[in-house]
């Protein structure tokens, strides 16, 4: 069973459209869609926004639906200059920028038990690179910073970028990464840029959510053909 997880309905809608037929199961106040695609069984869901929602949904996909690999698809804000709206980037590692116990001498983003960064699965990342090559798409890779904040302010953006050398900011990836790595499930996190996380990011987000979400969802589904 392969899990495909997004945070918002818009992020998984293109996948549900492509698989055409699916069965809906309600559990833990969320909906899980079971489908077959390219000889693989899929469990598809959107968690709703934020780290806790994403952690619950990833856990359910693994523990209840027996997902043995998890692919996250969605949109994010760009921190590095090289990333523009619509660009695709997968995470090499992820961190939680809003976990702050610096009062006790720990560095920013320190998570008891896992330190700061969680690395993604290199086999899935290689499959992503092959997929991009075959489709003639540019796929970047880098560090994702996750936190329960929609970043739309220059000073916050610069702080996250400088503190963690992060390329992209969003609100779910690192919590999914923690769940998957602690439960021993290989995972992949892909994001298409919807905004640049500075002043006015909320307007770009609204404008580009659907188109960027589709870029990411279509890519993840192409990866499933190779699994
Ligand atoms: N419009 C939504 C809120 C969107 S929050 C509502 O009203 O309910 C932004 C979502 O997109 C999150 O799931 C997050 O992971 C991602 N995202 C995109 N740009 C972001 C940014 N600049 N900062 C943080 N998260 C961002």
Short mmCIF file of C-alpha atoms and ligand atoms in Angstrom, two decimals:
data_model
loop_
_atom_site.label_atom_id
_atom_site.label_comp_id
_atom_site.label_asym_id
_atom_site.label_seq_id
_atom_site.Cartn_x
_atom_site.Cartn_y
_atom_site.Cartn_z
CA UNK A 1 0.00 0.00 0.00
CA UNK A 2 1.33 3.41 -0.99
CA UNK A 3 0.08 6.51 0.83
CA UNK A 4 -0.39 9.79 -1.02
CA UNK A 5 -0.91 12.64 1.39
CA UNK A 6 -1.67 16.33 0.89
CA UNK A 7 -2.76 19.00 3.35
CA UNK A 8 -5.64 20.54 1.39
CA UNK A 9 -8.35 19.17 -0.85
CA UNK A 10 -6.87 21.07 -3.81
CA UNK A 11 -3.64 19.11 -3.36
CA UNK A 12 -5.18 15.66 -3.80
CA UNK A 13 -8.09 16.53 -6.12
CA UNK A 14 -5.98 16.04 -9.30
CA UNK A 15 -5.00 12.58 -8.02
CA UNK A 16 -8.59 11.54 -7.32
CA UNK A 17 -9.50 12.73 -10.82
CA UNK A 18 -6.73 10.65 -12.40
CA UNK A 19 -7.42 7.42 -10.51
CA UNK A 20 -11.13 7.87 -11.38
CA UNK A 21 -12.53 5.14 -9.12
CA UNK A 22 -12.01 5.01 -5.39
CA UNK A 23 -13.63 3.86 -2.19
CA UNK A 24 -14.11 6.36 0.63
CA UNK A 25 -13.56 5.41 4.27
CA UNK A 26 -14.10 7.76 7.20
CA UNK A 27 -11.79 7.45 10.17
CA UNK A 28 -10.48 9.80 12.88
CA UNK A 29 -12.60 12.66 11.54
CA UNK A 30 -11.00 12.39 8.14
CA UNK A 31 -11.63 10.75 4.77
CA UNK A 32 -9.34 8.15 3.24
CA UNK A 33 -9.68 7.17 -0.42
CA UNK A 34 -8.64 3.69 -1.51
CA UNK A 35 -7.76 3.21 -5.17
CA UNK A 36 -5.68 1.17 -7.59
CA UNK A 37 -3.25 2.82 -9.95
CA UNK A 38 -0.45 1.37 -12.09
CA UNK A 39 -0.65 -2.00 -10.29
CA UNK A 40 -0.34 -0.33 -6.90
CA UNK A 41 -2.85 -0.03 -4.10
CA UNK A 42 -3.15 3.55 -2.92
CA UNK A 43 -4.53 5.24 0.16
CA UNK A 44 -5.05 8.93 -0.57
CA UNK A 45 -6.00 11.66 1.91
CA UNK A 46 -5.66 15.33 2.76
CA UNK A 47 -4.85 15.92 6.39
CA UNK A 48 -6.07 19.52 6.73
CA UNK A 49 -3.51 22.18 7.48
CA UNK A 50 -0.83 22.08 10.17
CA UNK A 51 1.66 19.80 11.86
CA UNK A 52 -0.74 17.95 14.18
CA UNK A 53 -3.31 17.25 11.44
CA UNK A 54 -0.57 15.98 9.16
CA UNK A 55 0.98 13.80 11.87
CA UNK A 56 -2.38 12.19 12.72
CA UNK A 57 -3.19 11.46 9.10
CA UNK A 58 0.25 10.03 8.31
CA UNK A 59 0.02 7.80 11.38
CA UNK A 60 -3.43 6.52 10.38
CA UNK A 61 -2.25 5.82 6.84
CA UNK A 62 0.58 3.70 8.19
CA UNK A 63 -1.00 2.03 11.22
CA UNK A 64 -4.57 1.50 9.98
CA UNK A 65 -4.11 1.26 6.22
CA UNK A 66 -0.68 -0.44 6.29
CA UNK A 67 1.06 2.04 4.03
CA UNK A 68 4.62 0.90 3.46
CA UNK A 69 5.71 4.06 1.61
CA UNK A 70 4.39 7.61 1.80
CA UNK A 71 4.50 10.35 -0.82
CA UNK A 72 3.54 13.88 0.25
CA UNK A 73 2.32 16.31 -2.39
CA UNK A 74 1.48 19.99 -2.03
CA UNK A 75 2.41 23.63 -2.35
CA UNK A 76 4.84 25.79 -0.39
CA UNK A 77 6.42 29.20 -0.07
CA UNK A 78 9.86 29.78 -1.61
CA UNK A 79 12.69 31.01 0.60
CA UNK A 80 15.63 30.76 -1.79
CA UNK A 81 15.95 33.10 -4.74
CA UNK A 82 16.32 30.28 -7.24
CA UNK A 83 12.75 29.05 -6.68
CA UNK A 84 9.86 30.65 -8.54
CA UNK A 85 6.09 30.05 -8.54
CA UNK A 86 5.31 26.71 -10.17
CA UNK A 87 8.81 25.23 -9.57
CA UNK A 88 9.02 21.73 -8.10
CA UNK A 89 11.27 20.82 -5.21
CA UNK A 90 11.62 17.65 -3.18
CA UNK A 91 12.99 17.63 0.35
CA UNK A 92 16.39 16.11 1.10
CA UNK A 93 15.72 16.87 4.77
CA UNK A 94 13.13 18.68 6.84
CA UNK A 95 12.99 20.57 10.14
CA UNK A 96 10.44 22.26 12.42
CA UNK A 97 11.30 25.97 12.47
CA UNK A 98 8.75 26.77 15.22
CA UNK A 99 9.93 24.30 17.86
CA UNK A 100 11.75 26.55 20.28
CA UNK A 101 13.27 25.39 23.56
CA UNK A 102 16.25 27.67 23.16
CA UNK A 103 15.59 28.91 26.73
CA UNK A 104 17.24 25.67 27.88
CA UNK A 105 20.29 25.99 25.65
CA UNK A 106 19.02 23.92 22.72
CA UNK A 107 19.36 25.21 19.16
CA UNK A 108 16.31 26.48 17.25
CA UNK A 109 14.27 23.61 15.79
CA UNK A 110 15.67 21.05 18.21
CA UNK A 111 13.18 18.15 18.60
CA UNK A 112 13.78 15.92 21.63
CA UNK A 113 14.63 12.47 20.32
CA UNK A 114 15.47 13.43 16.74
CA UNK A 115 17.59 16.60 17.00
CA UNK A 116 16.88 19.03 14.11
CA UNK A 117 16.81 17.52 10.62
CA UNK A 118 14.99 14.41 9.34
CA UNK A 119 16.35 12.98 6.08
CA UNK A 120 14.12 11.65 3.31
CA UNK A 121 14.48 8.29 1.54
CA UNK A 122 17.22 8.25 -1.11
CA UNK A 123 15.57 5.48 -3.21
CA UNK A 124 12.34 7.47 -3.54
CA UNK A 125 14.34 10.62 -4.26
CA UNK A 126 16.19 8.74 -7.06
CA UNK A 127 12.86 7.62 -8.54
CA UNK A 128 11.77 11.26 -8.50
CA UNK A 129 14.93 12.31 -10.36
CA UNK A 130 14.37 9.60 -13.00
CA UNK A 131 10.73 10.65 -13.36
CA UNK A 132 11.75 14.27 -13.91
CA UNK A 133 14.37 13.28 -16.46
CA UNK A 134 11.93 11.16 -18.44
CA UNK A 135 9.27 13.85 -18.41
CA UNK A 136 11.75 16.61 -19.23
CA UNK A 137 10.85 18.51 -16.06
CA UNK A 138 13.13 20.55 -13.85
CA UNK A 139 13.09 19.11 -10.33
CA UNK A 140 15.04 20.86 -7.60
CA UNK A 141 15.93 19.50 -4.18
CA UNK A 142 16.61 21.18 -0.86
CA UNK A 143 15.71 21.72 2.77
CA UNK A 144 12.09 22.19 3.86
CA UNK A 145 11.25 24.18 7.00
CA UNK A 146 7.87 23.35 8.55
CA UNK A 147 5.88 25.24 11.18
CA UNK A 148 2.35 26.15 12.20
CA UNK A 149 2.61 29.59 10.58
CA UNK A 150 1.73 30.83 7.10
CA UNK A 151 4.86 32.86 6.39
CA UNK A 152 4.02 36.13 4.64
CA UNK A 153 6.43 38.60 6.18
CA UNK A 154 9.96 39.41 5.00
CA UNK A 155 11.60 39.31 8.45
CA UNK A 156 10.18 35.88 9.33
CA UNK A 157 11.10 34.56 5.90
CA UNK A 158 14.71 35.76 6.21
CA UNK A 159 15.01 34.39 9.74
CA UNK A 160 13.93 30.88 8.70
CA UNK A 161 16.12 30.96 5.63
CA UNK A 162 19.20 32.16 7.52
CA UNK A 163 18.75 30.03 10.65
CA UNK A 164 18.22 26.68 8.89
CA UNK A 165 19.58 27.30 5.34
CA UNK A 166 16.09 26.19 4.25
CA UNK A 167 14.85 26.58 0.66
CA UNK A 168 11.11 26.21 1.16
CA UNK A 169 8.62 26.82 3.96
CA UNK A 170 5.33 25.01 4.58
CA UNK A 171 3.18 23.67 7.41
CA UNK A 172 3.19 19.84 7.36
CA UNK A 173 6.28 18.18 5.88
CA UNK A 174 8.56 17.82 8.91
CA UNK A 175 5.82 16.37 11.08
CA UNK A 176 5.05 13.75 8.42
CA UNK A 177 8.79 13.09 8.17
CA UNK A 178 9.03 12.50 11.91
CA UNK A 179 6.08 10.08 11.91
CA UNK A 180 7.40 8.11 8.94
CA UNK A 181 10.96 7.89 10.16
CA UNK A 182 9.91 6.79 13.65
CA UNK A 183 7.58 4.14 12.19
CA UNK A 184 10.22 2.99 9.69
CA UNK A 185 8.28 3.96 6.54
CA UNK A 186 10.25 5.42 3.60
CA UNK A 187 8.81 8.80 2.62
CA UNK A 188 9.09 11.48 -0.03
CA UNK A 189 8.01 15.13 0.24
CA UNK A 190 7.34 17.15 -2.90
CA UNK A 191 6.23 20.77 -3.06
CA UNK A 192 5.41 23.08 -5.93
CA UNK A 193 5.91 26.76 -5.18
CA UNK A 194 2.69 28.76 -4.70
CA UNK A 195 4.18 31.99 -3.32
CA UNK A 196 7.42 33.57 -2.14
CA UNK A 197 6.58 33.71 1.59
CA UNK A 198 7.12 37.50 1.79
CA UNK A 199 4.67 40.41 2.06
CA UNK A 200 1.49 39.64 0.12
CA UNK A 201 2.21 35.90 -0.11
CA UNK A 202 -1.43 35.20 0.74
CA UNK A 203 -2.54 36.79 -2.55
CA UNK A 204 -0.11 34.74 -4.66
CA UNK A 205 -1.08 31.66 -2.68
CA UNK A 206 -4.76 32.11 -3.55
CA UNK A 207 -3.94 32.72 -7.19
CA UNK A 208 -1.51 29.85 -7.69
CA UNK A 209 -2.74 27.18 -5.25
CA UNK A 210 -4.71 25.15 -7.80
CA UNK A 211 -2.15 25.27 -10.62
CA UNK A 212 0.88 24.54 -8.41
CA UNK A 213 -0.99 21.82 -6.50
CA UNK A 214 -1.69 20.11 -9.82
CA UNK A 215 1.96 20.27 -10.91
CA UNK A 216 2.97 18.48 -7.71
CA UNK A 217 0.10 15.95 -7.73
CA UNK A 218 0.68 14.97 -11.37
CA UNK A 219 4.35 14.43 -10.64
CA UNK A 220 3.72 12.20 -7.63
CA UNK A 221 1.30 10.09 -9.64
CA UNK A 222 3.94 9.63 -12.35
CA UNK A 223 6.28 8.38 -9.64
CA UNK A 224 3.69 5.78 -8.60
CA UNK A 225 3.99 4.32 -12.11
CA UNK A 226 7.59 3.47 -11.26
CA UNK A 227 6.96 1.91 -7.85
N1 LIG B 1 -6.21 29.25 2.54
C1 LIG B 1 -6.15 28.27 3.60
C2 LIG B 1 -4.87 28.39 4.42
C3 LIG B 1 -3.64 28.00 3.63
S1 LIG B 1 -2.25 27.80 4.67
C4 LIG B 1 -7.36 28.48 4.52
O1 LIG B 1 -7.92 29.56 4.52
O2 LIG B 1 -7.73 27.53 5.23
C5 LIG B 1 -1.00 27.40 3.50
C6 LIG B 1 -0.88 25.96 3.07
O3 LIG B 1 0.02 25.86 1.96
C7 LIG B 1 -0.29 25.02 4.11
O4 LIG B 1 -0.79 23.71 3.95
C8 LIG B 1 1.24 25.08 3.83
O5 LIG B 1 1.84 23.81 3.92
C9 LIG B 1 1.35 25.60 2.40
N2 LIG B 1 2.07 26.88 2.22
C10 LIG B 1 2.14 27.53 1.03
N3 LIG B 1 2.80 28.69 1.15
C11 LIG B 1 3.17 28.80 2.45
C12 LIG B 1 3.86 29.82 3.19
N4 LIG B 1 4.28 30.95 2.62
N5 LIG B 1 4.08 29.60 4.52
C13 LIG B 1 3.64 28.47 5.11
N6 LIG B 1 2.97 27.49 4.46
C14 LIG B 1 2.71 27.64 3.14
#
